Coordinates of C-alpha atoms and ligand atoms in Angstrom, one line a residue:
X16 CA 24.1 19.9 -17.9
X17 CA 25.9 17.4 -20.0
X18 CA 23.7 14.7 -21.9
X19 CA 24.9 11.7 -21.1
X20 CA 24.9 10.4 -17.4
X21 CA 27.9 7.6 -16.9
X22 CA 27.0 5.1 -14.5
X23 CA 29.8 2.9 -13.4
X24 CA 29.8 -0.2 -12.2
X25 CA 32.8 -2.4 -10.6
X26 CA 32.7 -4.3 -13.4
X27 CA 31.2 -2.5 -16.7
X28 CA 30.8 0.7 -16.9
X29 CA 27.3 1.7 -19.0
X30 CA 25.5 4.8 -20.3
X31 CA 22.4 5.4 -19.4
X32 CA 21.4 8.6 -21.6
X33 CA 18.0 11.4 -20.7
X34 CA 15.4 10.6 -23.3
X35 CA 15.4 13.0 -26.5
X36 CA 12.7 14.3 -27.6
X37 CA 11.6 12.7 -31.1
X38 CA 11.3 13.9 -34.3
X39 CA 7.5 13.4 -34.6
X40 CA 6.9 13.9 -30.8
X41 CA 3.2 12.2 -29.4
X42 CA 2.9 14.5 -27.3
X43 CA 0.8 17.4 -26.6
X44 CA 1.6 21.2 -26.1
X45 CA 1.0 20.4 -22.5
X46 CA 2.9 17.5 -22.2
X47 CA 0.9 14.9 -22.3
X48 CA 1.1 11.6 -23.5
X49 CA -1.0 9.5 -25.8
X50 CA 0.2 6.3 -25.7
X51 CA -1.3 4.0 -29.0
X52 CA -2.8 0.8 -28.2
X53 CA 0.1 -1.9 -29.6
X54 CA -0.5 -6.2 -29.7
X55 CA 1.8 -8.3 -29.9
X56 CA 3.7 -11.1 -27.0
X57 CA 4.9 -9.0 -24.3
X58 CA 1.8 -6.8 -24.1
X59 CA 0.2 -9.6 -24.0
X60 CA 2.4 -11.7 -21.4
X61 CA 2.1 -8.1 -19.7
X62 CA -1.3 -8.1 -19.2
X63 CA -1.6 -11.2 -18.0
X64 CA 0.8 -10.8 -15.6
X65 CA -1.3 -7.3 -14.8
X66 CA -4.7 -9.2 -14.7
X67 CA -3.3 -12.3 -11.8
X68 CA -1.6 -9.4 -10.2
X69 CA -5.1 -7.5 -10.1
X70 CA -7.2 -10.6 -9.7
X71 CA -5.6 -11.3 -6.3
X72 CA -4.9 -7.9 -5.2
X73 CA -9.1 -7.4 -5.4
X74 CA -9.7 -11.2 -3.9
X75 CA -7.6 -11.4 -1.3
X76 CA -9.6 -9.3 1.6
X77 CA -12.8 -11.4 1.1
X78 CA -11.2 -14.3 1.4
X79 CA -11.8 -16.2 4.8
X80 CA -10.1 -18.3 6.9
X81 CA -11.4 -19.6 10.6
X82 CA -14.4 -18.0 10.2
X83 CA -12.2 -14.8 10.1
X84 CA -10.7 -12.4 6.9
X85 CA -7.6 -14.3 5.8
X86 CA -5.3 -11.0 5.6
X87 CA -6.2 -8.5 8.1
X88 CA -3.3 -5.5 9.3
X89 CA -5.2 -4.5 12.1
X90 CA -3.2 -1.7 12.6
X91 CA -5.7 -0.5 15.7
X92 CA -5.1 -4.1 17.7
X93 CA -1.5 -3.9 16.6
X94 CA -1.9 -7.3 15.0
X95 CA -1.2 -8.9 11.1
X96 CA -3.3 -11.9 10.3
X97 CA -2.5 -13.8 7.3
X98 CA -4.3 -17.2 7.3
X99 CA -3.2 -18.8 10.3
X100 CA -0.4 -16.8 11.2
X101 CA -0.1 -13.7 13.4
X102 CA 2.3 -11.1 13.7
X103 CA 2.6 -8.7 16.6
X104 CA 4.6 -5.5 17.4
X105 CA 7.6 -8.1 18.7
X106 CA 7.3 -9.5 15.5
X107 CA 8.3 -6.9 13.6
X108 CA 11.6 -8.8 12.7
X109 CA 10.4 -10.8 10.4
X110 CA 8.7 -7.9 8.4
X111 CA 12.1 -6.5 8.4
X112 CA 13.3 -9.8 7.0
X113 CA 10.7 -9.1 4.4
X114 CA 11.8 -6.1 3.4
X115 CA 15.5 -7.1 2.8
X116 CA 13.9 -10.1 1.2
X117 CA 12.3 -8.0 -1.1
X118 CA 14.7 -5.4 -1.6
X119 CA 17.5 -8.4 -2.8
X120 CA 14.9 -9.7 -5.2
X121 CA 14.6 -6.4 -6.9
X122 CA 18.6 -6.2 -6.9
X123 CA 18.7 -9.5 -8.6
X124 CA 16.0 -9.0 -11.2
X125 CA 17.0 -5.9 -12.1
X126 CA 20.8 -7.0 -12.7
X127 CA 19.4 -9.6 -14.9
X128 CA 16.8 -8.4 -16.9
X129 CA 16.8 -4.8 -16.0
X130 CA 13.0 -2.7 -15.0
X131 CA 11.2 -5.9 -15.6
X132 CA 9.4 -5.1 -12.7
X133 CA 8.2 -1.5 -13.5
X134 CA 7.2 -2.6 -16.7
X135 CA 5.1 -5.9 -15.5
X136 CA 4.0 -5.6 -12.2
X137 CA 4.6 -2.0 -10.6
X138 CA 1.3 -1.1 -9.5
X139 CA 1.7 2.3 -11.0
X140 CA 2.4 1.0 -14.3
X141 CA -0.4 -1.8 -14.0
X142 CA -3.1 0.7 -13.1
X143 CA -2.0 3.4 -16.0
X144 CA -2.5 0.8 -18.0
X145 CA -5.9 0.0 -16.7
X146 CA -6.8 4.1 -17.0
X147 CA -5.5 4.0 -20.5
X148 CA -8.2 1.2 -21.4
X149 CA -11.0 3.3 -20.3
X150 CA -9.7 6.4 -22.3
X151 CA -9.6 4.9 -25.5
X152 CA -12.8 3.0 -25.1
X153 CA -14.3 6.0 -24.3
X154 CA -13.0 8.7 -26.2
X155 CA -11.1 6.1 -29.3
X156 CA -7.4 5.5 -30.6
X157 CA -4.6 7.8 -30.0
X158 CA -5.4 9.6 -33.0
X159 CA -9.4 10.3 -31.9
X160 CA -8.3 11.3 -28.7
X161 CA -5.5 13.5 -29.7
X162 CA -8.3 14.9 -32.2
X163 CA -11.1 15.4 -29.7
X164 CA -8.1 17.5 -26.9
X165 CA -8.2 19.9 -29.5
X166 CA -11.8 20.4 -30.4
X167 CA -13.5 23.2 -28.4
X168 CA -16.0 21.8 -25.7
X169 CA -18.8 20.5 -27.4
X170 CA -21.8 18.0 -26.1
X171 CA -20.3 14.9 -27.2
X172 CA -16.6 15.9 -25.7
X173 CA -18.2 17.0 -22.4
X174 CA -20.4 13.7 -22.5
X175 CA -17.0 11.7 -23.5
X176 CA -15.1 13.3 -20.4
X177 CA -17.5 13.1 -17.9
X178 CA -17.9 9.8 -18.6
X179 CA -14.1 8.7 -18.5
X180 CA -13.0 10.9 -15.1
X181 CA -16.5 8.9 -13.7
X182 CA -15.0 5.8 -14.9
X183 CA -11.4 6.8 -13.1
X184 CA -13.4 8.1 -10.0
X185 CA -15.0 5.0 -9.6
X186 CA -12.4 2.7 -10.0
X187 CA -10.5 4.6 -7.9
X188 CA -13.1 4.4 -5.0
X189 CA -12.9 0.4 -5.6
X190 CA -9.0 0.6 -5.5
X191 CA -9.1 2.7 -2.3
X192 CA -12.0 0.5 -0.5
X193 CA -10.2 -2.7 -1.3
X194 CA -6.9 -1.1 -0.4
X195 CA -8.3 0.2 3.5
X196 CA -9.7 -3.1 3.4
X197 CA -6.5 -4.9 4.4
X198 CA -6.5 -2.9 7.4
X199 CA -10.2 -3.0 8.2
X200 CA -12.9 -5.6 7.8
X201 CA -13.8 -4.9 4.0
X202 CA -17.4 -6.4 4.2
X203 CA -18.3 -4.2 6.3
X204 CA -15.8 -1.0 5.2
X205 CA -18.2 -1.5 1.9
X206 CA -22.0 -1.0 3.9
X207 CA -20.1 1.4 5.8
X208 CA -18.7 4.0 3.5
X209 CA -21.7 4.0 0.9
X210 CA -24.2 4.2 4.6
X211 CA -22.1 7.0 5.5
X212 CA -21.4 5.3 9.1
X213 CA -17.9 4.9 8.3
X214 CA -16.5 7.6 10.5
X215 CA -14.0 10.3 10.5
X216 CA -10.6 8.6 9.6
X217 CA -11.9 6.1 7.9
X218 CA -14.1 8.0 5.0
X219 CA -10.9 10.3 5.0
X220 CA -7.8 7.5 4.5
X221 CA -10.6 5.9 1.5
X222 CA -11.0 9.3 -0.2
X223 CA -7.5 10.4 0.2
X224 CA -6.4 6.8 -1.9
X225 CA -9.3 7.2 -4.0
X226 CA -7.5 11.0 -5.1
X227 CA -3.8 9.1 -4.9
X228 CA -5.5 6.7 -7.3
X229 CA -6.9 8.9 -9.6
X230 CA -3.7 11.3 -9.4
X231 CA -1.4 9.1 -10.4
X232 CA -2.8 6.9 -12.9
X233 CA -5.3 9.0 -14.4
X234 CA -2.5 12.3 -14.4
X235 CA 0.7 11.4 -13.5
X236 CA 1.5 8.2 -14.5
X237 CA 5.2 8.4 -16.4
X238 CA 5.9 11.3 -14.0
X239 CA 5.6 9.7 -11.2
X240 CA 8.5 7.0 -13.1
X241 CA 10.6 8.8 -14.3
X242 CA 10.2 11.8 -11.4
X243 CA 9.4 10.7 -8.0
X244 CA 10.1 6.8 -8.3
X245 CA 13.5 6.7 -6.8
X246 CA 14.2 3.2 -8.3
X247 CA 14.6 5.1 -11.8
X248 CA 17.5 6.5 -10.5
X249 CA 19.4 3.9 -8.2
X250 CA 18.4 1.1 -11.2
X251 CA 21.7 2.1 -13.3
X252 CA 23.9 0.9 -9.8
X253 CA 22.9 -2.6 -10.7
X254 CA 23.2 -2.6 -14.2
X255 CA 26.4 -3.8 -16.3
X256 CA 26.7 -5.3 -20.1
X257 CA 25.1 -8.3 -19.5
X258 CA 21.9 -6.9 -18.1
X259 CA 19.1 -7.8 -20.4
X260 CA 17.3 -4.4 -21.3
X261 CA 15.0 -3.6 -24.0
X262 CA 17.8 -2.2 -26.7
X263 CA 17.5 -0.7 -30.0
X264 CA 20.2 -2.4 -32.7
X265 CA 21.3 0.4 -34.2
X266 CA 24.0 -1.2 -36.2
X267 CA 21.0 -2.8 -38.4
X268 CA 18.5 0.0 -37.8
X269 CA 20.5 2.8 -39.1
X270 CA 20.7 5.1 -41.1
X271 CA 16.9 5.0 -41.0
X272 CA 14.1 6.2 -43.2
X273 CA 10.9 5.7 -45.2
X274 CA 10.9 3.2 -48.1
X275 CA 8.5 0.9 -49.8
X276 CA 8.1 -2.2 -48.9
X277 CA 9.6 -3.9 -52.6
X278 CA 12.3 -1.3 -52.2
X279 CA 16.1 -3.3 -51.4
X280 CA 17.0 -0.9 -48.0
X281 CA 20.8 -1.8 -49.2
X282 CA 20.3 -0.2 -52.7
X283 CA 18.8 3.0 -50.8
X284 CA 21.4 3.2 -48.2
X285 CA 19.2 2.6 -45.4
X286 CA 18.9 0.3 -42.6
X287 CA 16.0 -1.6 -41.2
X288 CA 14.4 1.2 -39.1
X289 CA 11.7 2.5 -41.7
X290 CA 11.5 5.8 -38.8
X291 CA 7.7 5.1 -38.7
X292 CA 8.0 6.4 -35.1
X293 CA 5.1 3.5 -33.9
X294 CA 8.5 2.1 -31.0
X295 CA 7.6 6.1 -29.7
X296 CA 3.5 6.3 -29.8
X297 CA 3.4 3.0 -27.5
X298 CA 5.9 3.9 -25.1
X299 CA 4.1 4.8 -21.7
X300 CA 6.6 7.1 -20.8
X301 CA 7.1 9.0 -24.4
X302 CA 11.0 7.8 -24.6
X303 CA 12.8 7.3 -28.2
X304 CA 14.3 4.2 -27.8
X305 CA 16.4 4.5 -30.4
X306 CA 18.4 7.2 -28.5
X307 CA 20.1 4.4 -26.3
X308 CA 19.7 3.2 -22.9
X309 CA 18.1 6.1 -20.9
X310 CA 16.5 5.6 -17.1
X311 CA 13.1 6.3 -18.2
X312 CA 12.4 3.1 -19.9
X313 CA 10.3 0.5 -17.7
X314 CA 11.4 -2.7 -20.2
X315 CA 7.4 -3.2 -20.9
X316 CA 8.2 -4.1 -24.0
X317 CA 5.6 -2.3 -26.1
X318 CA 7.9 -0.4 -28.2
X319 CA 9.3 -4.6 -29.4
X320 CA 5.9 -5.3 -29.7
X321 CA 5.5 -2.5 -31.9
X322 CA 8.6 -2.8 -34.3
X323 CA 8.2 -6.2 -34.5
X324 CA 4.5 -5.6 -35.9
X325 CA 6.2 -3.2 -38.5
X326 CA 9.5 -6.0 -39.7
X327 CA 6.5 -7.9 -40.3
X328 CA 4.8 -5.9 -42.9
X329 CA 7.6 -5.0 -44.2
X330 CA 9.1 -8.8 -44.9
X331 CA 12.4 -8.0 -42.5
X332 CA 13.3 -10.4 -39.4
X333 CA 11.9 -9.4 -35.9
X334 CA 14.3 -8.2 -33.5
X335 CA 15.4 -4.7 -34.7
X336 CA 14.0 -3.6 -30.8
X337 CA 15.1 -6.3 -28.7
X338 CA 15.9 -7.4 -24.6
X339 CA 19.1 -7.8 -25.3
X340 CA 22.9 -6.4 -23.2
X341 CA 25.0 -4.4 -24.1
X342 CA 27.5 -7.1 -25.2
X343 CA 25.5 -8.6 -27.3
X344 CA 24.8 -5.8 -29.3
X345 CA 28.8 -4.9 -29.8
X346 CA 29.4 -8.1 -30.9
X347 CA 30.1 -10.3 -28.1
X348 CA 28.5 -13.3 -25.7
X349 CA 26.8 -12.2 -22.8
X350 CA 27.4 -13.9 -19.4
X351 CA 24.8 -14.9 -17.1
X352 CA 26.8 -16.6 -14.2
X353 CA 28.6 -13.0 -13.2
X354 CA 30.0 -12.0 -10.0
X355 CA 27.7 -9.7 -9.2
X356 CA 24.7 -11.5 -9.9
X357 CA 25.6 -15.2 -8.4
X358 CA 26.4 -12.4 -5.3
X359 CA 23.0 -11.3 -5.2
X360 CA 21.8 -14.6 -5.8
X361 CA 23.5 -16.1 -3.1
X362 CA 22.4 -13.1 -0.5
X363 CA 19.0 -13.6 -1.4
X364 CA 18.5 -17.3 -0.8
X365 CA 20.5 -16.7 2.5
X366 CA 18.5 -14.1 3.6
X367 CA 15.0 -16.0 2.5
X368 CA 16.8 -19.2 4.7
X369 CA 17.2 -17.1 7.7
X370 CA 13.8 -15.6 7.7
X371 CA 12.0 -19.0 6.4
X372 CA 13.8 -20.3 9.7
X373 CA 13.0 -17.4 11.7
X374 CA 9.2 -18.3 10.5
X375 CA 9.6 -21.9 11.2
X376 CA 11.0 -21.3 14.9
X377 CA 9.2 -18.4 16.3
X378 CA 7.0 -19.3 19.6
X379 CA 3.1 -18.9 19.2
X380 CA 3.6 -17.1 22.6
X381 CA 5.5 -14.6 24.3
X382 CA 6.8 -14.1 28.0
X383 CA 7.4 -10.1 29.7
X384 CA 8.8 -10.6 32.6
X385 CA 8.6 -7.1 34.8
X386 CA 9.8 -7.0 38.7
X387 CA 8.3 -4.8 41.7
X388 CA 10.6 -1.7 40.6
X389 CA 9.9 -0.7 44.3
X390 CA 11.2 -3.4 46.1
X391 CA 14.0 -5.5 44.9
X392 CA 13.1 -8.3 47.6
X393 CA 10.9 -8.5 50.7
X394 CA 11.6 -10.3 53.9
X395 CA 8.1 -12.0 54.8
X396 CA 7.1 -12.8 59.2
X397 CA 9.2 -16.3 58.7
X398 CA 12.4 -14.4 57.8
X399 CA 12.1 -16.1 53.8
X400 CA 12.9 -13.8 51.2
X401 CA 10.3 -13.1 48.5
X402 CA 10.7 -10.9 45.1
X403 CA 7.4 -10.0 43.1
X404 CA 6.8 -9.8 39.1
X405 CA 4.5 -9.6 37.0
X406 CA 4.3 -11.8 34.1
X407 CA 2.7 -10.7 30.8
X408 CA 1.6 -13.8 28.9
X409 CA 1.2 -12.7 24.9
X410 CA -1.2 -15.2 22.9
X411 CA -0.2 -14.8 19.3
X412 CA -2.1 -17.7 18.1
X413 CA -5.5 -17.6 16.8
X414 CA -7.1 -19.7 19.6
X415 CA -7.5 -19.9 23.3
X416 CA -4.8 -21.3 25.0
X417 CA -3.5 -22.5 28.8
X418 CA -0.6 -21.8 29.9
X419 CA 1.4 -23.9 32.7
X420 CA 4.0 -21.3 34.9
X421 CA 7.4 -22.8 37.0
X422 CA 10.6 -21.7 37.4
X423 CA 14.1 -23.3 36.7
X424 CA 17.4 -23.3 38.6
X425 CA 16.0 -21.0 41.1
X426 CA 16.9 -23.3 44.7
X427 CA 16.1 -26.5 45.8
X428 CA 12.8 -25.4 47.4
X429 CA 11.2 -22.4 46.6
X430 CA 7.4 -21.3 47.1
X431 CA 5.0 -19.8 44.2
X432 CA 2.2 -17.4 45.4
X433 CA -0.2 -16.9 42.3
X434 CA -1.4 -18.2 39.5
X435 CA 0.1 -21.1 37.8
X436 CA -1.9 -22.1 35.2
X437 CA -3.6 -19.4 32.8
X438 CA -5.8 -19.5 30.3
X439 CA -5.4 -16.8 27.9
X440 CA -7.8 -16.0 25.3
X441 CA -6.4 -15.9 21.4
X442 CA -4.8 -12.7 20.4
X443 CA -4.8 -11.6 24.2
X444 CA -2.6 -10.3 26.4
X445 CA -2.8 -11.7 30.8
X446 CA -1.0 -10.3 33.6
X447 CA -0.1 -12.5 35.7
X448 CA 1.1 -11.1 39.5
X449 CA 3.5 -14.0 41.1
X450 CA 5.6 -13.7 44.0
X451 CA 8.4 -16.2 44.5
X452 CA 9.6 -17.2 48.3
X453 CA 12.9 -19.0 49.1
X454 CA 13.9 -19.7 52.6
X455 CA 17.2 -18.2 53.5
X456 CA 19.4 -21.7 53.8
X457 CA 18.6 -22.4 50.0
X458 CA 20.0 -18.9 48.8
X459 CA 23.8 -19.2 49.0
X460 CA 24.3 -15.8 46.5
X461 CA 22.9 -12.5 46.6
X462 CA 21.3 -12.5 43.7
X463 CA 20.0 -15.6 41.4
X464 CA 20.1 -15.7 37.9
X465 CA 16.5 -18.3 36.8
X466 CA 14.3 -18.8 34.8
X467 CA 10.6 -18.4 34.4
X468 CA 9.6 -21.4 32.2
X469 CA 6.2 -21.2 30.3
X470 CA 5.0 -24.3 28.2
X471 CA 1.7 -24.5 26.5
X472 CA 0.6 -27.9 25.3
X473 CA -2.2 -28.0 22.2
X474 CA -4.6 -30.3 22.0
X475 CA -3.2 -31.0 18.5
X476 CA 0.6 -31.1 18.7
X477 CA 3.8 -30.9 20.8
X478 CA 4.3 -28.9 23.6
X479 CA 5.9 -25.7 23.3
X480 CA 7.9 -24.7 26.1
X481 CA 9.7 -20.8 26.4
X482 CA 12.3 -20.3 28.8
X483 CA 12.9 -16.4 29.9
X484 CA 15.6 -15.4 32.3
X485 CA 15.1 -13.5 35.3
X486 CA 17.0 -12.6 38.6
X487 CA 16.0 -13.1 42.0
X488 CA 17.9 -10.7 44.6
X489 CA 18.5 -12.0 48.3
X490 CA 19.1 -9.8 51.4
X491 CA 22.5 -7.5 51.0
X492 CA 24.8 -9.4 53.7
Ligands
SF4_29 S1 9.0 0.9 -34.8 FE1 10.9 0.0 -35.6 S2 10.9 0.7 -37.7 FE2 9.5 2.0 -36.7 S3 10.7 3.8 -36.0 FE3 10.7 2.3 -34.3 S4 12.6 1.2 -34.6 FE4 12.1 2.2 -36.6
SF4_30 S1 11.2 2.4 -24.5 FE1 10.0 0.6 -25.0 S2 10.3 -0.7 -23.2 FE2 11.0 1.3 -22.6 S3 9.2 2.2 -21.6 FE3 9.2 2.8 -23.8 S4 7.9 1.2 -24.8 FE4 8.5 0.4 -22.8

C-alpha cells in the first residue's frame, strides 16, 4: 500500500496523506484515544455551535403548534407535520428536493472550507464531545484518566466507571426518547416508556438508539469518522488549493524541537514547532497534523487552539496551525471566486429556488381519479351513456375543509349522480362514487378527454381550484 493517496481534481490536484502515528502517541495499547481538554476560539465557537445545535434538537418535539406537536413524522399515518405544513406520501418530492438541497450545501462548504461540518455540527462529533465532558469530570484530565486505565480495579475506579457508563446510559436514553419522539408524541413516549406501557416496537426502536448512542459516542467515536463515515472518503473529490483546511506551516515549524523559551530558535537551528505534541493530545481523532493533509481530520480546530495556546507562552506569533489552502502555504494568493465553487454555488441557489417554488405552489389538496375498471361506459333505460369513478379527495391541510366537485369541457349538457360537495375532515382521505351521464347528441367522439375540477374556498383566503384530467369513453360505433 503506498502512503500517500493522490486525489485529483479538474483543476488542482492535492494530497491527502493516512495519518502517521506520532512520536509520543496518546494512545493506549488498545487503541484508544484520550483526547486533552484544549480552550481557546474555535473550541469555543465550536461549542457554541454544538450547544444551539443541541438546544434545539432537545426543544423541538415539545414545542406546539395548533394545539398539536409542531414536528411530528408520523410515520404510522404516513404524514410529516412541521408547524402548519403537511407532507404526505405524494409529497415525497419535496423531501427529495431536500435531500439534493442538502447534499449541494455540503459540496459547497466543503469546497470552501473543507470538514467544517464534521468538526462543528456532525452529530457524531457533537455528542463525543458531550461523552468526553462526562469522562473527565468524572474520572479527571487526560493524564488521570490515562493513569486510572492502568490501575487494577479498585473501589474508587469501579465507583468512577459505574458512574460515567450510567452517565452515557442515561444520556443516551434521553437522546433516544427525544429522537423516537419526532415520530411519536414525546409527552406521552416519556409516561410511556418509564410506565412500561410503551409496547413492543416502540421500547425496542428507543433501546436500540439508546445502544447506537452509547456505541458510538461513548466507543466509537473517531472510528466511526474516519471508518464508516463515507464523507471521509468522497471529501477529497471536492477539495483543490484553495480549500480552506486546518494546515500545519511547515516551512516556519520545521525542523522542530524543544528549546527554552529565552533561547533564539534561529541560533538553535529550529523552527517554531517546539514538538510539545499538545496539536496531537486534542485531536479527537488522534491525527499528527503536522504530517500534512490526511482524510481523518474533521477541521474542529482544536489542534489551532492548542498551538496557538503554546506560541503564546512561548512569545512567537499565532498561526503556526492554521485554516489556511494549499496555496497559501506555497507562497501564493488563494482564490475564492473559482469555477468549481461559483458552480456549486450557483446549483444550489437553483435548486433551493425550485424547491422554495415547489413549496410555495403545492395544492393543500389532492385529486385520485380511478374509473369502474369493469365497465368502460354504461348505456342507462334512456339510451344516455354514463362512465362511473371514484374520486379520492386527499385533505393535506390541518383543518376541515369542503370541497365543491364539476367537470370541465366534458359536453354541453351532462348529468352528475353523487356527491358534489364534500366535506373532508383535516388529514383525511373521502371517496367519493360519481357517475357522469351525457345524452348521446352531445358526444360527437368516442372517447372525451375532461376534466374533474375540485376547488376548495377557505374561510380565510383565495380559492384554490385543482384541475385533474380524465376520459369519458362513448359507445364503440
Ligand atoms: S502544538 Fe504547535 S508547537 Fe506543539 S507540537 Fe504541535 S505544532 Fe509544534
Ligand atoms: S488535526 Fe486538528 S483539526 Fe484535524 S481533527 Fe485533529 S484536532 Fe481537529
Amino acid at each position: 500500500m503506498t502512503d500517500k493517496i493522490d486525489i485529483k481534481s479538474d483543476t488542482n490536484p492535492v494530497k491527502i496523506q493516512p495519518a502517521k502515528s506520532s512520536s509520543n502517541s496518546h494512545k493506549s495499547a488498545r487503541n484508544r484515544i484520550y483526547v486533552r481538554a484544549v480552550q481557546g476560539l474555535f473550541q469555543t465557537v465550536r461549542r457554541r455551535i454544538g450547544f444551539l445545535f443541541m438546544a434545539a434538537f432537545m426543544l423541538l418535539p415539545w414545542l406546539q403548534f395548533n394545539g398539536k406537536q409542531a414536528i411530528l413524522f408520523d410515520l404510522q399515518n404516513q404524514e410529516f407535520n412541521i408547524f402548519s405544513l403537511t407532507l404526505w406520501p405524494q409529497d415525497l418530492m419535496l423531501l427529495a428536493w431536500i435531500f439534493i438541497i442538502a447534499a449541494f450545501a455540503l459540496f459547497f462548504v466543503t469546497t470552501f472550507i473543507g470538514r467544517v461540518w464534521c468538526g462543528y455540527m456532525c452529530p457524531q462529533t457533537v455528542w463525543t464531545f458531550i461523552f468526553i465532558w462526562f469522562e473527565e469530570k468524572i474520572e479527571g484530565t487526560r493524564h488521570q484518566r490515562m493513569k486510572l486505565d492502568e490501575q487494577p480495579m479498585s473501589n474508587q475506579k469501579f465507583f468512577k466507571k459505574a458512574l460515567k457508563h450510567t452517565c452515557w446510559v442515561l444520556f443516551s436514553l434521553h437522546t433516544s426518547l427525544t429522537f423516537i419522539g419526532y415520530f411519536s408524541d414525546i409527552a406521552n413516549l416519556y409516561i410511556d416508556f418509564f410506565t412500561f406501557n410503551a409496547g413492543f416496537w416502540l421500547s425496542f426502536w428507543v433501546l436500540f438508539f439508546t445502544a447506537c448512542t452509547y456505541a458510538n459516542a461513548g466507543w466509537m467515536r473517531e472510528i466511526m469518522c474516519t471508518h464508516i463515515c463515507p464523507y471521509a472518503r468522497f471529501q477529497a473529490a471536492m477539495f483543490d488549493k484553495d480549500t480552506f483546511t486546518v494546515s500545519y506551516d511547515a516551512s516556519r515549524g520545521e525542523n522542530r524541537g524543544p528549546r527554552s523559551r529565552k533561547a533564539d530558535p534561529a541560533i538553535l537551528g529550529l523552527g517554531d514547532c517546539i514538538d510539545c505534541n499538545l496539536c496531537v493530545q486534542v485531536c479527537p481523532t488522534g491525527i499528527d497534523i503536522r504530517n500534512g493533509l490526511q482524510y481523518e481530520c474533521i477541521n474542529c480546530g482544536a489542534c489551532i487552539d492548542a498551538c496557538d495556546g503554546v506560541m503564546d507562552k512561548m512569545g512567537y506569533q499565532k498561526g503556526l496551525i492554521s485554516y489556511t489552502t494549499e496555496r497559501i502555504l506555497e507562497g501564493g494568493k488563494s482564490h475564492i471566486f473559482r469555477s468549481k465553487l461559483v458552480g456549486y454555488g450557483i446549483v444550489l441557489i437553483v435548486m433551493i429556488s425550485l424547491f422554495a417554488n415547489a413549496l410555495l405552489t403545492r395544492k393543500p389538496f389532492d385529486l385520485d381519479i380511478i374509473r369502474d375498471r369493469n365497465q368502460l361506459y354504461r348505456e342507462n333505460f334512456d339510451g344516455h351513456i354514463e362512465n362511473t369513478f371514484t374520486l379520492k379527495i386527499l385533505n393535506k391541510s390541518q383543518q376541515d375543509r369542503v370541497y365543491q366537485l364539476a367537470v370541465d369541457d366534458l359536453a354541453d349538457e351532462y348529468q352528475w349522480i353523487g356527491e358534489q360537495k364534500v366535506l373532508v375532515h383535516a388529514g383525511d382521505v373521502a371517496s367519493i362514487p360519481v357517475s357522469l351521464v351525457v345524452a348521446p347528441e352531445y358526444l360527437h367522439e368516442k372517447k372525451i378527454d375532461f376534466y374533474f375540477v375540485i376547488t376548495m374556498r377557505p374561510q380565510d383566503g383565495e380559492p384554490v381550484t385543482l384541475y385533474e384530467e380524465s376520459r369519458f369513453f362513448n359507445r364503440f360505433r
